[in-house]
Short mmCIF file of C-alpha atoms in Angstrom, two decimals:
data_model
loop_
_atom_site.label_atom_id
_atom_site.label_comp_id
_atom_site.label_asym_id
_atom_site.label_seq_id
_atom_site.Cartn_x
_atom_site.Cartn_y
_atom_site.Cartn_z
CA MET A 266 76.31 128.20 196.21
CA GLY A 267 72.87 128.88 197.44
CA GLN A 268 71.09 125.73 196.29
CA ALA A 269 69.60 122.97 198.36
CA TYR A 270 66.45 121.23 197.37
CA LEU A 271 64.54 118.07 197.01
CA GLN A 272 63.68 116.77 193.50
CA ALA A 273 61.08 114.19 192.57
CA ARG A 274 60.58 112.63 189.18
CA VAL A 275 56.90 112.42 188.51
CA SER A 276 57.39 110.91 185.19
CA PRO A 277 60.34 110.68 182.81
CA GLU A 278 59.50 114.18 181.61
CA ILE A 279 58.22 115.86 184.63
CA ASP A 280 60.09 117.10 187.74
CA PHE A 281 58.85 118.63 191.15
CA ARG A 282 61.58 120.52 192.85
CA LEU A 283 61.52 122.00 196.16
CA TYR A 284 63.16 124.71 198.16
CA ARG A 285 66.51 126.67 197.08
CA GLN A 286 66.98 126.28 193.41
CA ARG A 287 68.12 128.37 190.46
CA PHE A 288 66.15 129.55 187.33
CA ASP A 289 67.12 130.54 184.01
CA LEU A 290 63.83 132.38 182.96
CA PRO A 291 62.93 135.75 181.45
CA TYR A 292 63.46 138.37 184.49
CA VAL A 293 63.86 135.64 186.85
CA ASN A 294 67.44 133.95 186.52
CA GLN A 295 70.83 133.63 187.80
CA ASN A 296 72.18 136.95 186.29
CA ASP A 297 75.56 135.64 186.68
CA SER A 298 77.56 137.94 184.32
CA ARG A 299 79.76 138.49 187.40
CA MET A 300 80.11 134.87 188.29
CA VAL A 301 77.98 134.89 191.55
CA PRO A 302 74.44 133.60 190.68
CA ASN A 303 71.10 134.66 192.20
CA THR A 304 69.29 131.57 194.04
CA PHE A 305 65.59 131.12 195.00
CA GLU A 306 63.42 129.45 197.45
CA ALA A 307 60.65 128.17 195.18
CA TYR A 308 58.18 125.16 194.67
CA THR A 309 58.41 124.22 191.19
CA LEU A 310 56.84 121.66 188.57
CA ASP A 311 58.54 121.67 185.05
CA GLY A 312 58.38 119.24 182.02
CA GLU A 313 60.85 118.95 179.03
CA SER A 314 59.93 117.38 175.75
CA ILE A 315 56.48 116.57 176.29
CA GLY A 316 55.71 116.04 172.69
CA HIS A 317 56.53 119.63 171.16
CA PHE A 318 56.05 121.24 174.63
CA ASP A 319 58.10 122.42 177.56
CA PHE A 320 56.49 124.02 180.56
CA ILE A 321 57.03 125.41 184.18
CA VAL A 322 54.84 126.28 187.08
CA SER A 323 56.40 127.72 190.08
CA HIS A 324 55.64 129.75 192.95
CA VAL A 325 58.69 131.75 194.38
CA THR A 326 58.83 132.77 197.89
CA LYS A 327 62.34 134.34 198.42
CA MET A 328 65.64 135.17 196.81
CA LYS A 329 69.30 135.51 197.69
CA THR A 330 70.82 138.23 195.34
CA ARG A 331 74.30 137.61 193.88
CA ASN A 332 75.71 140.19 196.41
CA ALA A 333 74.02 138.84 199.37
CA SER A 334 74.32 136.01 201.99
CA LYS A 335 70.73 135.78 202.89
CA PHE A 336 67.30 134.88 201.31
CA ARG A 337 64.70 137.59 201.47
CA PRO A 338 60.95 137.72 200.40
CA MET A 339 60.61 138.65 196.73
CA SER A 340 58.80 141.84 197.56
CA GLU A 341 61.53 142.95 199.80
CA ILE A 342 64.00 142.33 196.83
CA ALA A 343 61.86 144.52 194.75
CA GLY A 344 62.21 147.25 197.19
CA PHE A 345 59.56 147.13 199.68
CA PRO A 346 60.98 146.59 202.98
CA GLY A 347 58.97 144.74 205.51
CA THR A 348 56.53 143.03 203.18
CA ASP A 349 56.27 139.51 202.42
CA LYS A 350 54.92 138.82 199.01
CA GLY A 351 56.02 136.11 196.62
CA LEU A 352 55.94 135.46 192.78
CA THR A 353 53.84 133.05 190.78
CA LEU A 354 54.88 132.20 187.37
CA GLY A 355 53.70 129.88 184.44
CA GLY A 356 55.43 129.28 181.10
CA LEU A 357 55.15 127.24 177.96
CA THR A 358 57.38 126.71 174.83
CA TYR A 359 56.19 124.98 171.46
CA SER A 360 58.93 123.61 169.15
CA LEU A 361 57.64 123.40 165.74
CA SER A 362 61.07 121.85 164.75
CA ASP A 363 64.52 121.59 166.05
CA ASP A 364 65.22 125.04 164.77
CA ILE A 365 61.94 126.95 165.14
CA TYR A 366 59.94 127.59 168.57
CA ILE A 367 57.60 129.95 170.23
CA GLY A 368 57.25 130.74 173.91
CA ALA A 369 55.47 132.69 176.54
CA ILE A 370 55.65 133.25 180.40
CA ASN A 371 53.62 134.99 182.80
CA GLN A 372 55.06 136.04 186.06
CA TYR A 373 52.76 137.69 188.68
CA SER A 374 54.39 139.47 191.62
CA TRP A 375 51.69 139.52 194.32
CA ASP A 376 50.49 143.22 194.97
CA LEU A 377 53.38 144.74 192.64
CA TRP A 378 53.15 144.06 189.09
CA ASN A 379 52.36 141.38 186.49
CA THR A 380 55.07 140.75 183.80
CA ALA A 381 54.27 138.80 180.31
CA TYR A 382 56.91 138.01 178.15
CA THR A 383 56.82 136.11 174.66
CA GLU A 384 59.63 135.10 172.25
CA ALA A 385 59.55 133.42 168.95
CA ALA A 386 62.80 132.42 166.94
CA GLY A 387 63.97 130.29 164.01
CA VAL A 388 67.42 129.32 162.37
CA TRP A 389 67.71 128.58 158.62
CA ASP A 390 70.39 127.27 156.66
CA ILE A 391 71.08 129.67 153.76
CA ALA A 392 74.22 128.30 152.32
CA ASP A 393 76.78 125.52 152.97
CA GLY A 394 77.91 126.25 156.53
CA THR A 395 76.17 129.37 156.68
CA GLU A 396 73.00 129.93 158.96
CA ILE A 397 70.74 132.91 159.75
CA GLY A 398 68.89 133.40 163.09
CA LEU A 399 65.74 135.74 163.47
CA THR A 400 64.14 136.22 166.79
CA ALA A 401 61.55 138.49 168.09
CA GLN A 402 60.37 139.41 171.52
CA TYR A 403 57.71 141.44 173.27
CA THR A 404 57.29 142.29 177.17
CA ASP A 405 54.14 143.77 178.76
CA GLN A 406 54.42 144.76 182.36
CA ARG A 407 51.82 146.69 184.52
CA SER A 408 50.76 147.18 188.28
CA ALA A 409 48.64 144.56 189.84
CA GLY A 410 47.06 143.96 193.08
CA ASP A 411 47.59 146.56 195.72
CA ALA A 412 49.89 148.22 193.43
CA LEU A 413 52.60 148.84 196.13
CA ASP A 414 54.72 150.17 193.41
CA GLY A 415 52.15 152.61 192.12
CA ILE A 416 49.98 152.44 189.15
CA PHE A 417 51.73 151.81 185.50
CA SER A 418 51.65 150.20 182.57
CA THR A 419 54.67 149.76 180.04
CA SER A 420 55.92 147.58 177.25
CA ALA A 421 59.03 146.71 175.30
CA VAL A 422 59.65 145.12 172.03
CA GLY A 423 62.83 144.11 170.37
CA ALA A 424 64.33 141.72 167.39
CA THR A 425 67.72 140.41 166.48
CA MET A 426 69.29 138.80 163.46
CA ALA A 427 72.43 136.83 163.57
CA PHE A 428 74.85 135.12 160.68
CA SER A 429 76.99 132.24 161.62
CA TRP A 430 79.96 131.05 159.31
CA GLN A 431 83.01 128.94 160.16
CA GLY A 432 83.14 129.63 163.94
CA ALA A 433 82.14 133.17 163.60
CA ILE A 434 78.77 134.78 164.72
CA VAL A 435 77.59 138.31 163.85
CA SER A 436 74.60 139.73 165.35
CA PHE A 437 72.53 143.05 165.40
CA ALA A 438 69.52 143.73 167.59
CA VAL A 439 67.18 146.71 168.13
CA SER A 440 64.68 147.52 171.08
CA THR A 441 62.38 150.04 172.19
CA THR A 442 60.70 150.81 175.63
CA ASP A 443 57.38 152.60 176.07
CA ASP A 444 57.70 156.28 177.48
CA ASP A 445 55.28 155.63 180.38
CA SER A 446 57.82 153.63 182.48
CA PRO A 447 60.85 151.48 182.59
CA ILE A 448 60.71 147.80 182.86
CA ARG A 449 61.03 146.28 186.22
CA ARG A 450 63.60 143.56 186.56
CA PRO A 451 64.71 143.17 190.40
CA TYR A 452 64.88 139.24 190.17
CA GLY A 453 67.62 138.88 187.44
CA GLY A 454 68.93 139.97 184.15
CA SER A 455 67.03 141.02 181.24
CA PRO A 456 66.02 138.84 178.31
CA ALA A 457 66.30 141.98 176.00
CA PHE A 458 68.50 141.40 172.91
CA VAL A 459 70.39 144.85 173.65
CA SER A 460 71.11 143.93 177.36
CA LEU A 461 74.76 143.86 178.24
CA MET A 462 76.69 143.32 181.58
CA GLN A 463 75.93 146.71 183.09
CA ALA A 464 73.32 148.51 181.04
CA LYS A 465 69.93 146.87 180.22
CA PHE A 466 68.79 149.50 177.78
CA ASP A 467 65.05 149.38 179.00
CA ARG A 468 64.68 152.69 180.62
CA ALA A 469 61.48 154.71 179.85
CA GLY A 470 61.54 155.88 176.33
CA GLU A 471 64.84 154.27 175.41
CA LYS A 472 65.71 153.23 171.85
CA ALA A 473 68.65 151.06 171.48
CA TRP A 474 70.71 148.98 169.12
CA ARG A 475 73.38 146.58 169.61
CA ALA A 476 76.02 144.97 167.37
CA GLY A 477 78.01 141.81 168.53
CA LEU A 478 80.73 139.46 167.08
CA SER A 479 81.76 136.10 168.50
CA PHE A 480 84.48 133.54 167.31
CA ASP A 481 85.24 129.89 168.11
CA PHE A 482 89.31 129.84 167.45
CA LYS A 483 88.82 126.03 167.10
CA THR A 484 88.38 126.73 163.36
CA MET A 485 92.08 128.18 163.41
CA GLY A 486 93.40 125.25 165.22
CA VAL A 487 93.21 126.66 168.73
CA ASP A 488 90.49 124.16 170.51
CA GLY A 489 88.90 125.66 173.57
CA LEU A 490 89.56 129.37 173.04
CA SER A 491 86.54 131.63 172.23
CA ALA A 492 85.91 135.26 172.68
CA PHE A 493 83.03 137.68 171.98
CA VAL A 494 82.34 141.27 171.80
CA ASP A 495 79.32 143.59 171.92
CA TYR A 496 78.53 147.28 171.71
CA ALA A 497 75.04 148.94 172.40
CA LYS A 498 73.93 152.33 172.36
CA GLY A 499 70.67 153.69 173.74
CA ASP A 500 69.02 157.13 173.29
CA THR A 501 66.36 158.53 175.81
CA PRO A 502 64.15 161.65 175.52
CA ASP A 503 66.07 165.06 176.45
CA SER A 504 63.09 166.32 178.33
CA GLY A 505 59.75 165.26 180.39
CA THR A 506 59.35 162.34 182.87
CA ALA A 507 61.33 160.00 180.74
CA ALA A 508 64.41 161.92 180.37
CA SER A 509 67.66 160.34 181.37
CA PRO A 510 71.24 160.24 180.09
CA ASP A 511 71.89 158.75 176.72
CA GLN A 512 74.26 155.75 177.23
CA ASP A 513 76.65 153.40 175.42
CA GLU A 514 78.31 150.30 176.51
CA PHE A 515 81.38 148.02 175.17
CA ASP A 516 81.90 144.47 176.58
CA PHE A 517 84.34 141.75 175.81
CA THR A 518 84.86 138.13 177.21
CA VAL A 519 87.53 135.60 176.44
CA ASP A 520 87.38 132.09 177.42
CA TYR A 521 89.74 129.14 177.48
CA HIS A 522 88.40 125.57 178.34
CA PHE A 523 91.33 123.20 178.80
CA LYS A 524 90.25 120.14 176.67
CA GLU A 525 92.94 117.57 178.04
CA GLY A 526 95.53 116.78 180.44
CA ARG A 527 95.76 117.41 184.15
CA PHE A 528 93.53 120.66 183.86
CA ASP A 529 90.82 118.94 181.71
CA ARG A 530 87.58 120.83 182.57
CA LEU A 531 89.12 123.83 183.95
CA TRP A 532 87.63 127.05 182.40
CA LEU A 533 89.38 130.58 182.45
CA ARG A 534 87.60 133.48 181.79
CA VAL A 535 88.53 137.13 181.32
CA ARG A 536 85.86 139.90 181.25
CA GLY A 537 85.57 143.52 180.82
CA SER A 538 82.74 146.24 180.55
CA PHE A 539 82.92 149.82 179.80
CA LEU A 540 79.85 152.07 180.21
CA ASN A 541 79.58 155.79 179.20
CA GLN A 542 76.56 157.84 180.01
CA ASP A 543 76.09 161.56 178.72
CA GLY A 544 73.11 163.68 179.35
CA PRO A 545 72.25 167.29 179.96
CA GLU A 546 74.19 167.18 183.32
CA GLY A 547 77.28 165.52 181.91
#
């Protein structure tokens, strides 16, 4: 499904991977909400569990989007036909413990823009069987090199809180994006906590919130069945250069994993997504 690579183990913790591969990084990822993943042509060095650190360094030359059958240069994917520019990235995560970490990654799209992203998260037990998780994130994005996409500078900040109890997780998230420009993200899904299946809620000047609920029915005796729902709403300026329709989205997903018998390892999934946009023009 788009992957074909050579992998060499430099050490027990470090791998070198060449050619067509997948990523699960902020802004460079599979974006497989529709079950067909993005894949990339890249040359990657990554390490895991080196003390308290994980890292990745990669140069990405081409990408096959989930709706395409061919790999194209990264700058073409970004919307600039006839160009052949790649993307160079480097990221580092530091784990203070099994439940607390901080990470940062920088992605330089040559002659387009530079995207810097950082995230910090922690999970704490607050009672028997009950946990609370807190996460904060920040994105800075601005034009770089020859600025084929024009001169711009923008940013986005977000936070989320989640409670878990006996198979249920309740979460709430907020985010805001700078008025100057939307976040560019042609290489995958957004890491924003308000990002859903259709809308990513990172348009210029957009302020958004999301509420979610997931449940594992194993606690009710139905092992393998789980589901989650999300609702998000985003408001944008009514006038000016950042004006765009307000929007809200409701998503649901139901999963069933067969646990035994002839269909062991079979996974069934049903998804739905409903997006509404409402602005001055309807």
